[in-house]
Coordinates of C-alpha atoms and ligand atoms in Angstrom, one line a residue:
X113 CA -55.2 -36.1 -20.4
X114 CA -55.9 -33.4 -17.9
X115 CA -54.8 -30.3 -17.0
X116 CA -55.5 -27.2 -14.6
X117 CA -55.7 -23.2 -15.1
X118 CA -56.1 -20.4 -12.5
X119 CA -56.9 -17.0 -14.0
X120 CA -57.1 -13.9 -11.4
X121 CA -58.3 -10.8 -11.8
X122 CA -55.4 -9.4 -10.1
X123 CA -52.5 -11.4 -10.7
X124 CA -51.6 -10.0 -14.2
X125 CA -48.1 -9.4 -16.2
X126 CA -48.2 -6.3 -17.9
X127 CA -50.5 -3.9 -20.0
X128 CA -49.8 -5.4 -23.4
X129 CA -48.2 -3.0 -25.7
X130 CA -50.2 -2.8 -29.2
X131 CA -47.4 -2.6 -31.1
X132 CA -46.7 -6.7 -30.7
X133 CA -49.6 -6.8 -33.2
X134 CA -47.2 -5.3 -35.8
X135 CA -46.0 -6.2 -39.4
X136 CA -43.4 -5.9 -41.7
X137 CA -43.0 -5.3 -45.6
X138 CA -39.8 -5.2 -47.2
X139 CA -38.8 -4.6 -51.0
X140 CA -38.3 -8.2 -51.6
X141 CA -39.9 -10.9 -54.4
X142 CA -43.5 -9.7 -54.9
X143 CA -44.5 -8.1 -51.3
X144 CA -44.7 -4.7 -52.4
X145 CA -45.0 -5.1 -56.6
X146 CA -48.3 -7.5 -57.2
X147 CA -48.4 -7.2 -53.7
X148 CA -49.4 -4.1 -51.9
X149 CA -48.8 -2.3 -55.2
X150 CA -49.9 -2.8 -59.1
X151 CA -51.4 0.1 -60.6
X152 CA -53.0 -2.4 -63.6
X153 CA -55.3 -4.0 -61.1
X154 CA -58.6 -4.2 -61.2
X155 CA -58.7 -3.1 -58.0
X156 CA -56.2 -0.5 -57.5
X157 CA -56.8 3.2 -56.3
X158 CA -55.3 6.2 -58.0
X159 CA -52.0 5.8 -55.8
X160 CA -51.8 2.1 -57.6
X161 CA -52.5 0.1 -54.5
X162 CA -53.9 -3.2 -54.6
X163 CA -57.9 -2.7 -53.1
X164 CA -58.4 -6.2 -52.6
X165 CA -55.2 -6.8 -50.4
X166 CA -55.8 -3.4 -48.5
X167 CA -59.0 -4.4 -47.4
X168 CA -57.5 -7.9 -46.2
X169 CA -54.9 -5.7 -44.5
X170 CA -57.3 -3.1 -42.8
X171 CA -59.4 -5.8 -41.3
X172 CA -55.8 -6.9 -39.3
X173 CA -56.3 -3.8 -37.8
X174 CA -52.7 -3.6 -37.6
X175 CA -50.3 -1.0 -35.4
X176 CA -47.6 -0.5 -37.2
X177 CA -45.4 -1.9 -40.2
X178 CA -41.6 -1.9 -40.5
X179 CA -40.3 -0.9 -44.1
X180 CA -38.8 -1.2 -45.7
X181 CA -36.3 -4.3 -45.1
X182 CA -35.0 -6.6 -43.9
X183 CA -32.0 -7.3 -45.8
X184 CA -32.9 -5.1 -48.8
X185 CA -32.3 -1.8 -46.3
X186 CA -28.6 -2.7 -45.7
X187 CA -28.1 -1.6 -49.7
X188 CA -31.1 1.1 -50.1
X189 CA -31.0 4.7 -51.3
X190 CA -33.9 6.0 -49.9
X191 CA -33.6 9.1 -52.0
X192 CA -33.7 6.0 -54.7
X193 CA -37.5 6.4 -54.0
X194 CA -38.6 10.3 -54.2
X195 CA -39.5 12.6 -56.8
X196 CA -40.9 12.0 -60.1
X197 CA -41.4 8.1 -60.9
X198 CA -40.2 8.3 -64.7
X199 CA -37.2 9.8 -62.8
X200 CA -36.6 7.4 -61.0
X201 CA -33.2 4.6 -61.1
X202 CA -33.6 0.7 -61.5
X203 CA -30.9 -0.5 -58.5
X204 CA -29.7 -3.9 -58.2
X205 CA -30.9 -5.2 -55.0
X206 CA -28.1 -7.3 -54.0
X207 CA -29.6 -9.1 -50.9
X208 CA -32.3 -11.2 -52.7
X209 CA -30.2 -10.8 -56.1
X210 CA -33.3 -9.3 -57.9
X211 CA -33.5 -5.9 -59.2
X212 CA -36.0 -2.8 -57.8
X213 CA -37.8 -0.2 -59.9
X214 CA -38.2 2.1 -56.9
X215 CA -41.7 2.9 -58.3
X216 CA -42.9 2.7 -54.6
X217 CA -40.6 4.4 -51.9
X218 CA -41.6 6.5 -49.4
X219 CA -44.3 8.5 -50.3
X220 CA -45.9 5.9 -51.6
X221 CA -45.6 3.5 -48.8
X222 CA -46.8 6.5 -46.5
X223 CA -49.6 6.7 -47.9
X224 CA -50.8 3.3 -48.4
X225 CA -50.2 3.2 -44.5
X226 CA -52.9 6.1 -44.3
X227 CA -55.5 3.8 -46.4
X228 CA -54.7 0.8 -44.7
X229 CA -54.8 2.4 -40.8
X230 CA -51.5 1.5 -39.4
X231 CA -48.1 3.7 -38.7
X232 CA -45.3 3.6 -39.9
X233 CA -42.1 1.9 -38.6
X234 CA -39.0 2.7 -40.2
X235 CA -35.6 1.2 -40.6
X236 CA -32.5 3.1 -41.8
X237 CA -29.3 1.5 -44.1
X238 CA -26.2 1.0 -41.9
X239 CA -25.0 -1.4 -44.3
X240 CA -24.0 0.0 -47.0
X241 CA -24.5 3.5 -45.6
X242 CA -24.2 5.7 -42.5
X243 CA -25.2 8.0 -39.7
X244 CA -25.7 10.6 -42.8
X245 CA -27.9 9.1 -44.8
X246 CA -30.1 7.9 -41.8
X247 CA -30.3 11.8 -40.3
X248 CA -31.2 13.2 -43.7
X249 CA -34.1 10.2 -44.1
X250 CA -35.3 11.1 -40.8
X251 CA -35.2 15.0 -41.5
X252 CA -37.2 14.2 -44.7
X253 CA -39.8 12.6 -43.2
X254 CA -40.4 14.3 -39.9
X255 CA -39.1 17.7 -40.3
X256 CA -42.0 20.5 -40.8
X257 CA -39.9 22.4 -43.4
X258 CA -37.2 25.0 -44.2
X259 CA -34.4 22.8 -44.7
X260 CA -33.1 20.8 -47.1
X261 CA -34.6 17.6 -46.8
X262 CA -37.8 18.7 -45.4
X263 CA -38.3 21.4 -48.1
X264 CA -38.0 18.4 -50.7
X265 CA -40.1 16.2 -49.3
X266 CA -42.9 19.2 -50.0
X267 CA -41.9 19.6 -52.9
X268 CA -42.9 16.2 -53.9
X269 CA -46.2 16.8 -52.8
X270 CA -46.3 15.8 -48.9
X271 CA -46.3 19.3 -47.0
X272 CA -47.1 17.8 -43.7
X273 CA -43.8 15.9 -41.6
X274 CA -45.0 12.3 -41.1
X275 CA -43.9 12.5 -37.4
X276 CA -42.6 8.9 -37.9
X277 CA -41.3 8.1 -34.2
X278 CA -40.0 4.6 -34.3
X279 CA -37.0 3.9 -36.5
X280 CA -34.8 0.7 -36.7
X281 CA -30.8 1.3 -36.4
X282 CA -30.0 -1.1 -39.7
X283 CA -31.2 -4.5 -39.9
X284 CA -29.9 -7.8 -38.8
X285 CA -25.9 -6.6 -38.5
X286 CA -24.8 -9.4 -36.6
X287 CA -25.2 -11.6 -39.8
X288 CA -22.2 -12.6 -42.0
X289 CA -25.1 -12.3 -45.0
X290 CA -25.6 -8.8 -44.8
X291 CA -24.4 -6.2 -46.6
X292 CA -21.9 -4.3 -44.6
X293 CA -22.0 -6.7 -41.6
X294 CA -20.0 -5.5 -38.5
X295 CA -18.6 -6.9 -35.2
X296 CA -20.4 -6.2 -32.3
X297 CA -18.0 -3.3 -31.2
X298 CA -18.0 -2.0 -34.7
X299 CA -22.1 -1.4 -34.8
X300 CA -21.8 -0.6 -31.2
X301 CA -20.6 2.2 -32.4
X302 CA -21.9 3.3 -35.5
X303 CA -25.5 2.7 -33.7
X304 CA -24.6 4.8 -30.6
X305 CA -23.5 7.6 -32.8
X306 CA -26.5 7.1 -35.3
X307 CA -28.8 7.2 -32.4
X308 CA -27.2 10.6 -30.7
X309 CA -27.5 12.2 -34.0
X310 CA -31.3 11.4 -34.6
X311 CA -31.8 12.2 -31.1
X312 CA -30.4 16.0 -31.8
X313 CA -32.8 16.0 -34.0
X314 CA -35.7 14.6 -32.0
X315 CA -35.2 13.5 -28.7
X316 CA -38.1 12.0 -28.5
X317 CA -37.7 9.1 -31.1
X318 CA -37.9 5.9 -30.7
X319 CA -34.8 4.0 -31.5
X320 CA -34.2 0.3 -31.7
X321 CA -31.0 -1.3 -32.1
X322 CA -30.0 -4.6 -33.6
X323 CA -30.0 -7.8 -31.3
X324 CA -29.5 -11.3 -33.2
X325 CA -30.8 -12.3 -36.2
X326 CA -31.5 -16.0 -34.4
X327 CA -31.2 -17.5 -30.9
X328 CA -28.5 -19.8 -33.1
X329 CA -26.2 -17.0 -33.9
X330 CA -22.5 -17.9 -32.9
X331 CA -22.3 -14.4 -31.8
X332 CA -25.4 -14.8 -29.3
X333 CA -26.0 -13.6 -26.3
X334 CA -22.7 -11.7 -26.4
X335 CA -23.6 -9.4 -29.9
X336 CA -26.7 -7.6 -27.1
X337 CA -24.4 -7.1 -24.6
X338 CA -21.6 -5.8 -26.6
X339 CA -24.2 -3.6 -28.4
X340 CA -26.4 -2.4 -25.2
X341 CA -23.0 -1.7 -23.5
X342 CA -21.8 1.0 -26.4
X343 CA -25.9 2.1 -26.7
X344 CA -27.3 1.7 -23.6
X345 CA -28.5 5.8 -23.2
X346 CA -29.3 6.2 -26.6
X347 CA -31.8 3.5 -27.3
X348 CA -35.3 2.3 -26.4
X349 CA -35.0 -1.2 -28.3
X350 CA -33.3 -4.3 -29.2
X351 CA -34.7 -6.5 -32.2
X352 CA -35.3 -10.1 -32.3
X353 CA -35.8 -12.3 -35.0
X354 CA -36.6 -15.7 -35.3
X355 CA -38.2 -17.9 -37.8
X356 CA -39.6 -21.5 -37.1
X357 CA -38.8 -23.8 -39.3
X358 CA -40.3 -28.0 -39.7
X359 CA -38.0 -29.3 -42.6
X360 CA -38.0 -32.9 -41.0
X361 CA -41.8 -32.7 -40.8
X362 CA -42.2 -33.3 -36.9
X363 CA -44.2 -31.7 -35.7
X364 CA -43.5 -32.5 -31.9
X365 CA -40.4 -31.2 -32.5
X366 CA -42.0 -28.3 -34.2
X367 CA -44.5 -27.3 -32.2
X368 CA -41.5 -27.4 -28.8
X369 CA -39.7 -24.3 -30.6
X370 CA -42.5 -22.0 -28.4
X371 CA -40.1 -23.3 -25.8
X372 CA -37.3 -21.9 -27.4
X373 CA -39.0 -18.5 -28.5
X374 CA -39.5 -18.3 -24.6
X375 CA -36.2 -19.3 -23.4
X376 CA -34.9 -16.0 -26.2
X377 CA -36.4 -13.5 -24.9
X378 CA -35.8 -14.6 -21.1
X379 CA -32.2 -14.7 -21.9
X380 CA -32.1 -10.9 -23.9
X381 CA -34.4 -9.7 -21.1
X382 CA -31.5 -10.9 -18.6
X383 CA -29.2 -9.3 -21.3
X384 CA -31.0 -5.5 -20.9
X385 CA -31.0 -5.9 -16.8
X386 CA -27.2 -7.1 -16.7
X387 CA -26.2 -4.0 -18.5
X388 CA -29.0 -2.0 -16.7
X389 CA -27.2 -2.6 -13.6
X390 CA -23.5 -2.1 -15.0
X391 CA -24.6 1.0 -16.7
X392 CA -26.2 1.9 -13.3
X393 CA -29.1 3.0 -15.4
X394 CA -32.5 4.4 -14.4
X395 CA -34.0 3.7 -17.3
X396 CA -35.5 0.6 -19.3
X397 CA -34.4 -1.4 -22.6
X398 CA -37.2 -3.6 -24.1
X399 CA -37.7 -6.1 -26.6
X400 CA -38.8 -5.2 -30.0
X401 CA -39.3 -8.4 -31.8
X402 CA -39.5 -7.1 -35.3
X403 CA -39.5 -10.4 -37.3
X404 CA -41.5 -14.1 -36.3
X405 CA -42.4 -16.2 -38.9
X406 CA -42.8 -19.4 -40.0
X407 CA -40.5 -20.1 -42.9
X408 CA -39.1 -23.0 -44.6
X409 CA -41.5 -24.0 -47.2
X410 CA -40.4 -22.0 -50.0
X411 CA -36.4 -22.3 -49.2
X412 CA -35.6 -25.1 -52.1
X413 CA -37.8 -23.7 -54.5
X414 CA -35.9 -20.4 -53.8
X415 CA -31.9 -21.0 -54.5
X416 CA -32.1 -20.8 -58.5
X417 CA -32.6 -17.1 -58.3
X418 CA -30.7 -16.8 -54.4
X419 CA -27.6 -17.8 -56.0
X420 CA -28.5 -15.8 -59.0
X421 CA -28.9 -18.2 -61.6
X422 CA -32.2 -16.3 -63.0
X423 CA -30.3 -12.5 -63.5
X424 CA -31.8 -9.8 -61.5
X425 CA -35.6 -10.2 -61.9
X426 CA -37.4 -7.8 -60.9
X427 CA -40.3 -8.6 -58.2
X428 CA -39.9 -12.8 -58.8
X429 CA -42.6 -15.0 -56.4
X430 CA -39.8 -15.7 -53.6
X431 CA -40.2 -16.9 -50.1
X432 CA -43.7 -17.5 -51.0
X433 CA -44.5 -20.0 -47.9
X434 CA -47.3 -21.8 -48.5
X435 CA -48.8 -22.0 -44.9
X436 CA -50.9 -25.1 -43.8
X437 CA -52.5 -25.7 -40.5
X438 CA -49.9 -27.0 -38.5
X439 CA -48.7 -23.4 -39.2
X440 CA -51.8 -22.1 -37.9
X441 CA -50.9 -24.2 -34.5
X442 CA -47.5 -22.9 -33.8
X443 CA -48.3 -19.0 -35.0
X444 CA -51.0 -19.5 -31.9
X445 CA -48.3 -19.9 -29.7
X446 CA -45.9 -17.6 -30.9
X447 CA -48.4 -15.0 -30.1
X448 CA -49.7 -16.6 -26.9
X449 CA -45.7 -15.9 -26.1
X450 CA -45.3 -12.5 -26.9
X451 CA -48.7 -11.9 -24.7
X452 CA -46.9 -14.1 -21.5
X453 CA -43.8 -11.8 -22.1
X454 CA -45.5 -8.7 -22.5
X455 CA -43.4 -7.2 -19.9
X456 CA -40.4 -7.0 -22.1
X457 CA -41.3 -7.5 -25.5
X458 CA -43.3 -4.4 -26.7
X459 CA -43.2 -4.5 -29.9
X460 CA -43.3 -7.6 -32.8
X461 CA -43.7 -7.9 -36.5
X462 CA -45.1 -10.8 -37.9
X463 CA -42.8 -10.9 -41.2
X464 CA -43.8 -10.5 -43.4
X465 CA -47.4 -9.0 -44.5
X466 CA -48.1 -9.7 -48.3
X467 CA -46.8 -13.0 -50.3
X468 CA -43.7 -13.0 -49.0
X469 CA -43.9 -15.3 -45.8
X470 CA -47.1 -13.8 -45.2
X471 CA -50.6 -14.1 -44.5
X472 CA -52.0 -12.5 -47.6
X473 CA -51.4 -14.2 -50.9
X474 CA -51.7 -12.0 -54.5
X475 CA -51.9 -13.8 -58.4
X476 CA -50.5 -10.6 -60.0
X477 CA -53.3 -9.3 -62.0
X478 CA -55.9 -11.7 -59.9
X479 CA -57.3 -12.7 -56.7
X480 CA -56.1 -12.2 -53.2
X481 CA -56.5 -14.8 -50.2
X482 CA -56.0 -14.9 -46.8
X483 CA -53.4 -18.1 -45.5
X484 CA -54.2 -20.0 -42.7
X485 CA -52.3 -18.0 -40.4
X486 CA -54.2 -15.1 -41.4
X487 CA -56.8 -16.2 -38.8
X488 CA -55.3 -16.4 -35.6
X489 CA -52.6 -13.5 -36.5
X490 CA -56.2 -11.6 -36.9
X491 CA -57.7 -12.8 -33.6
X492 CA -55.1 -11.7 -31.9
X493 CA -55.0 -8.4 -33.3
X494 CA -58.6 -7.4 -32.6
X495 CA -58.8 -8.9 -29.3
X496 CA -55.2 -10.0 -27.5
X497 CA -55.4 -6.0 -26.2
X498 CA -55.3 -5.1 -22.6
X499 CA -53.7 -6.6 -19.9
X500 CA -52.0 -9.9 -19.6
X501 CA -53.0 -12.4 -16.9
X502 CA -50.1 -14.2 -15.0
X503 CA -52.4 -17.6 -15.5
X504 CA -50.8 -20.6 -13.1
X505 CA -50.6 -23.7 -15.7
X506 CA -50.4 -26.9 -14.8
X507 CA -50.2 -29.5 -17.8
X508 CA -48.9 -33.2 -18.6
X509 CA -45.8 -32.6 -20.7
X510 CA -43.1 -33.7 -23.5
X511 CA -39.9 -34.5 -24.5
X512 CA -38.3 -33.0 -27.7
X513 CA -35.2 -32.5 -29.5
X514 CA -36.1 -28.8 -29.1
X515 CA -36.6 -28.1 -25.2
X516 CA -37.8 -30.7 -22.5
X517 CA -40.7 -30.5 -20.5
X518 CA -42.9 -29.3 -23.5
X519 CA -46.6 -28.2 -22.3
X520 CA -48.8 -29.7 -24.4
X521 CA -51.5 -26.9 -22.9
X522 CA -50.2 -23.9 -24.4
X523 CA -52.6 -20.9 -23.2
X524 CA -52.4 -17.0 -23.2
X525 CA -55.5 -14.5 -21.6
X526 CA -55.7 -11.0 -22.3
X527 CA -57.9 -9.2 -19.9
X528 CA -59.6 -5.7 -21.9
X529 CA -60.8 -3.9 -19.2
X530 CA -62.3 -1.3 -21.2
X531 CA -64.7 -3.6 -22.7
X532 CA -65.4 -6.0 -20.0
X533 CA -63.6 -8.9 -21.9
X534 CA -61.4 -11.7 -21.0
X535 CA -60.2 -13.6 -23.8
X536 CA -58.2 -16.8 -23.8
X537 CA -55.7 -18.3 -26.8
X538 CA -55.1 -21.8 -26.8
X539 CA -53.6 -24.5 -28.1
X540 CA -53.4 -28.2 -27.7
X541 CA -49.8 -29.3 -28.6
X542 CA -50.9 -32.8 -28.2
X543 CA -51.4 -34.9 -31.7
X544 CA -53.9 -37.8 -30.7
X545 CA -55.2 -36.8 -27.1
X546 CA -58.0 -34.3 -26.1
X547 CA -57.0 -32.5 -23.4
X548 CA -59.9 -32.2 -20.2
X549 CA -59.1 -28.6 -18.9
X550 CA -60.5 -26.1 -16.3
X551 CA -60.2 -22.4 -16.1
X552 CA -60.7 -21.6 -12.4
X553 CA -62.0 -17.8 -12.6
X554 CA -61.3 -16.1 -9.5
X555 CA -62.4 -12.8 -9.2
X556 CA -64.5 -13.3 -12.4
X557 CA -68.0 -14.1 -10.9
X558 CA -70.5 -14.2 -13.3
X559 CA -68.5 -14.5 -16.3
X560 CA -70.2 -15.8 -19.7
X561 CA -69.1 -17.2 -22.6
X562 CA -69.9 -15.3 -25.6
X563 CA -67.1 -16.0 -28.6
X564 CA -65.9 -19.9 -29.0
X565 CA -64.0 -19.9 -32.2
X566 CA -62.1 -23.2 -33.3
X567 CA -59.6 -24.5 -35.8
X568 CA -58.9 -27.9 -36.1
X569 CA -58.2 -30.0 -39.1
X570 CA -57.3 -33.6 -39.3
X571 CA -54.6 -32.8 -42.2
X572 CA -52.1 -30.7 -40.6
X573 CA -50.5 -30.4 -44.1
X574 CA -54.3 -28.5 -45.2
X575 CA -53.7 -25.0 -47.2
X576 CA -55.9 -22.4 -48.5
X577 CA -55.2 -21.3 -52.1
X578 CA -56.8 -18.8 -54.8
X579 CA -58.9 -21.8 -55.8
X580 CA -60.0 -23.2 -52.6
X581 CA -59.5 -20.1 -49.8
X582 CA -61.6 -21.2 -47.0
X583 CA -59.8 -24.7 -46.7
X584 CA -58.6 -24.0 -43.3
X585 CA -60.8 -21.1 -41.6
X586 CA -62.1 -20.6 -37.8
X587 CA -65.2 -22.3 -37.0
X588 CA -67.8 -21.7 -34.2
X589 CA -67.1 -23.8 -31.4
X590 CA -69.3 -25.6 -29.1
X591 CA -69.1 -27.9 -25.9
X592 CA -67.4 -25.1 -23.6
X593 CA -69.4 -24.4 -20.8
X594 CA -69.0 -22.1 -17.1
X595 CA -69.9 -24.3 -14.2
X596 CA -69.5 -22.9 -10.9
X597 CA -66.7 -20.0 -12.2
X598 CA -64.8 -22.4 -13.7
X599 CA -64.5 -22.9 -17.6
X600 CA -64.7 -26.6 -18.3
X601 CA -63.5 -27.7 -22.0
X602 CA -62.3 -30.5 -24.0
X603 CA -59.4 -29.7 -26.1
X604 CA -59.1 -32.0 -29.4
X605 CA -56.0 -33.1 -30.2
X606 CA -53.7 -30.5 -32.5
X607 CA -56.5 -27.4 -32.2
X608 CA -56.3 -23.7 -31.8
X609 CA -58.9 -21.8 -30.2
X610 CA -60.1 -18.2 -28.8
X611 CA -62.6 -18.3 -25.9
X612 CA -64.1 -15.1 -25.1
X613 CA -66.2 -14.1 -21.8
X614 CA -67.5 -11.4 -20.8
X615 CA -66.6 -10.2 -17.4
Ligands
AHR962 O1 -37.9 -11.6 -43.7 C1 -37.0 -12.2 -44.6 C2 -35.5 -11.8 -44.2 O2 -35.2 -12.5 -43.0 C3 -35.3 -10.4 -43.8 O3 -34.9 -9.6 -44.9 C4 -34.1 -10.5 -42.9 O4 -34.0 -9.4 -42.0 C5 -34.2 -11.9 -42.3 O5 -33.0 -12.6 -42.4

């Protein structure tokens, strides 16, 4: 099979926003206790953070991570989480149906995001809670001092104001599951009047509001307009989520749900320009698209303590996904999308960061490993910044249940100007056939190849565990070559790969 690329130098999308390189960490199962955090580790620093998984997480190089939920913000205290830690209450976390020692809260989680290199991105509880409790959270951790809040949060021992700009309005509120779900009109409102109280405070936060929790959601594509109309002024953001999910084990059908990612955020973008134009607005809504995963793998193993069957354990393995390769394939193009839409989506967490639905795996007490979708998560990371080319694609494609007209060539290039880089994602959709494809490079003369990295496995079921962690890893490729400005490679069937020239 054969198929055709045009990259130019000056056709291009958009400068792609860092912040699509983002993660997220909630209080749920064991992401933040024997995850990020257990003091008795070998490996833990004074704070009680986990060395071995901050080092995994440092190498990400990653923007930003939301915190700390999810579903478990639509019930948190945050005040649950300051001040001495023999002090502090054990709360019944009623999303996951497990119980929290709120031995890390804020402070904590700050500071972990100073070792580890990253912001912070923070959501506030409109679930069980209001526009109060989210001003006085965002006074406490961005307010110099002399008031209240601020003058508490030096007295536990953090003098300087974080200066945390981007804050999530809830989490999810379109869903029947969460705690103090709302209609559209009802969070409408309670957003908009969040948001114009944290903007007396700071006018110059960023705020995002909640969009769907899936592109499945009865409520969908009405909940964004509904909830742009009533926040339009006050907002900067609407969240996306969507997981992928293979129960039925095809992967055709599978790997098509790119198609469907795509089709998402073409439909919110329309969303944000339809009430753009009724609003008779200047100014510009984007997409922040603050949870992507792959996640079904864990979901059966999962219901005895979901339904509560097991009490209210307190940090129980759940959602622990463990990835294989097939994985690895459609992660590639989930971030291969969020680089073609870089005009609107500006922001993305992959969700989540540590054993739950994650890339990083902990044995509480033991070793820490990276999951197969560690790798291109991480290439993408360190090298899908700059600018996005608008490449012109032409590829033999398929049929699904999912979307029609499936491209088995799935392909993203991120031009880093600073560096003198072009870098190219790819992935062949394709089970048994290589796919024969050229690059044409205009306005790239001279261009040399000087990174081929390659994953390809003929078990698409193929994991890494604690035992066995470099199963499923990048190798070096070979057999790419430049021939008169035009990259010529053979893609083997079911393969991800990152192509780097310089230019
Ligand atoms: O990431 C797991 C859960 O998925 C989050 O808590 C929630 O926001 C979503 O439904």
């Amino acid at each position: 099979m054969k198929a055709t690329v045009t990259a130019h130098s000056k056709y291009t999308i958009s400068r792609i926003d860092d912040r699509v390189y983002g993660a997220f960490l909630e209080h749920l199962g064991r992401a933040v206790y024997t995850g990020i955090y257990e003091p008795d580790h070998a490996t833990a620093d004074e704070n009680g953070m986990r060395g071995d998984v901050a080092s995994l997480v440092k190498d990400l190089d990653i923007p930003m991570v939301r915190y700390p939920g999810g579903n478990f913000v639509s019930a948190y205290n945050w005040e649950d989480g300051i001040g001495p830690k023999e002090d502090r209450p054990v709360r019944l976390d009623l999303a996951w149906h497990t119980s929290d020692s709120n031995q890390v809260g804020i402070h904590e989680f700050a500071d972990w995001c100073e070792t580890v290199g990253t912001e912070m991105m923070l959501a506030v509880n409109l679930g069980s809670r209001d526009l109060d409790a989210a001003r006085n959270f965002v006074e406490y951790v961005n307010h110099p001092g002399g008031s209240y809040w601020s003058d508490l949060r030096i007295a536990n021992g953090r003098a300087e104001p974080w200066n945390t700009k981007l804050w999530c309005l809830g989490n999810e509120m379109d869903g029947p599951w969460q705690v103090g779900h709302k209609s559209a009109e009802e969070y409408g409102h309670l957003a908009n009047e969040t948001a114009k109280a944290l903007r007396a405070f700071d006018k110059n936060l960023e705020l995002v509001v909640c969009g769907s929790s899936h592109a499945d959601m009865p409520t969908y594509p009405q909940w964004e307009a509904t909830v742009l109309e009533a926040t339009y002024d006050q907002v900067d953001y609407i969240s996306l989520h969507m997981y992928f999910r293979n129960p039925e084990k095809n992967t055709a059908n599978f790997l098509a749900l790119g198609q469907k990612l795509d089709d998402y955020i073409g439909t919110i973008a329309g969303v944000i320009d339809y009430v753009k134009a009724k609003k008779r607005s200047k100014k510009n809504v984007y997409i922040s698209f603050d949870e992507w995963n792959v996640w079904y793998h864990s979901l059966e193993q999962d219901k005895k303590i979901l339904e509560g069957d097991s009490g209210w354990p307190h940090a129980p393995a759940l959602l622990e996904d463990a990835y294989n390769f097939e994985d690895v394939l459609q992660v590639g193009s989930i971030l291969n999308t969020f680089i073609r839409r870089s005009d609107v989506v500006k922001i993305a967490c992959i969700a989540q960061l540590v054993n739950v639905i994650a890339p990083i795996m902990t044995e509480p007490g033991g070793r820490a490993w990276r999951q197969t979708i560690y790798y291109p998560y991480l290439f993408a990371s360190l090298h899908g910044r700059g600018t996005a080319l608008n490449l012109a694609v032409e590829s033999p494609t398929y049929d699904s249940d999912i979307a029609k007209d499936v491209p088995y060539l799935d392909i993203a290039a991120v031009h880093n100007e600073e560096e003198g880089i072009l870098t190219f994602f790819v992935v062949n959709r394709h089970g048994s056939e290589t796919l024969s494809t050229t690059v044409d490079l205009d306005g790239y003369d001279g261009a040399k190849i000087f990174n081929h990295q390659i994953m390809v496995n003929d078990d698409l079921e193929a994991v890494n565990t604690a035992d066995n962690p470099d199963n499923v890893i990048p190798q070096s490729g070979s057999g790419i070559e430049i021939k008169d400005n035009t990259i010529v490679m053979d893609l083997p069937p079911y393969s991800y790969q990152m192509i780097q020239l310089k230019v």
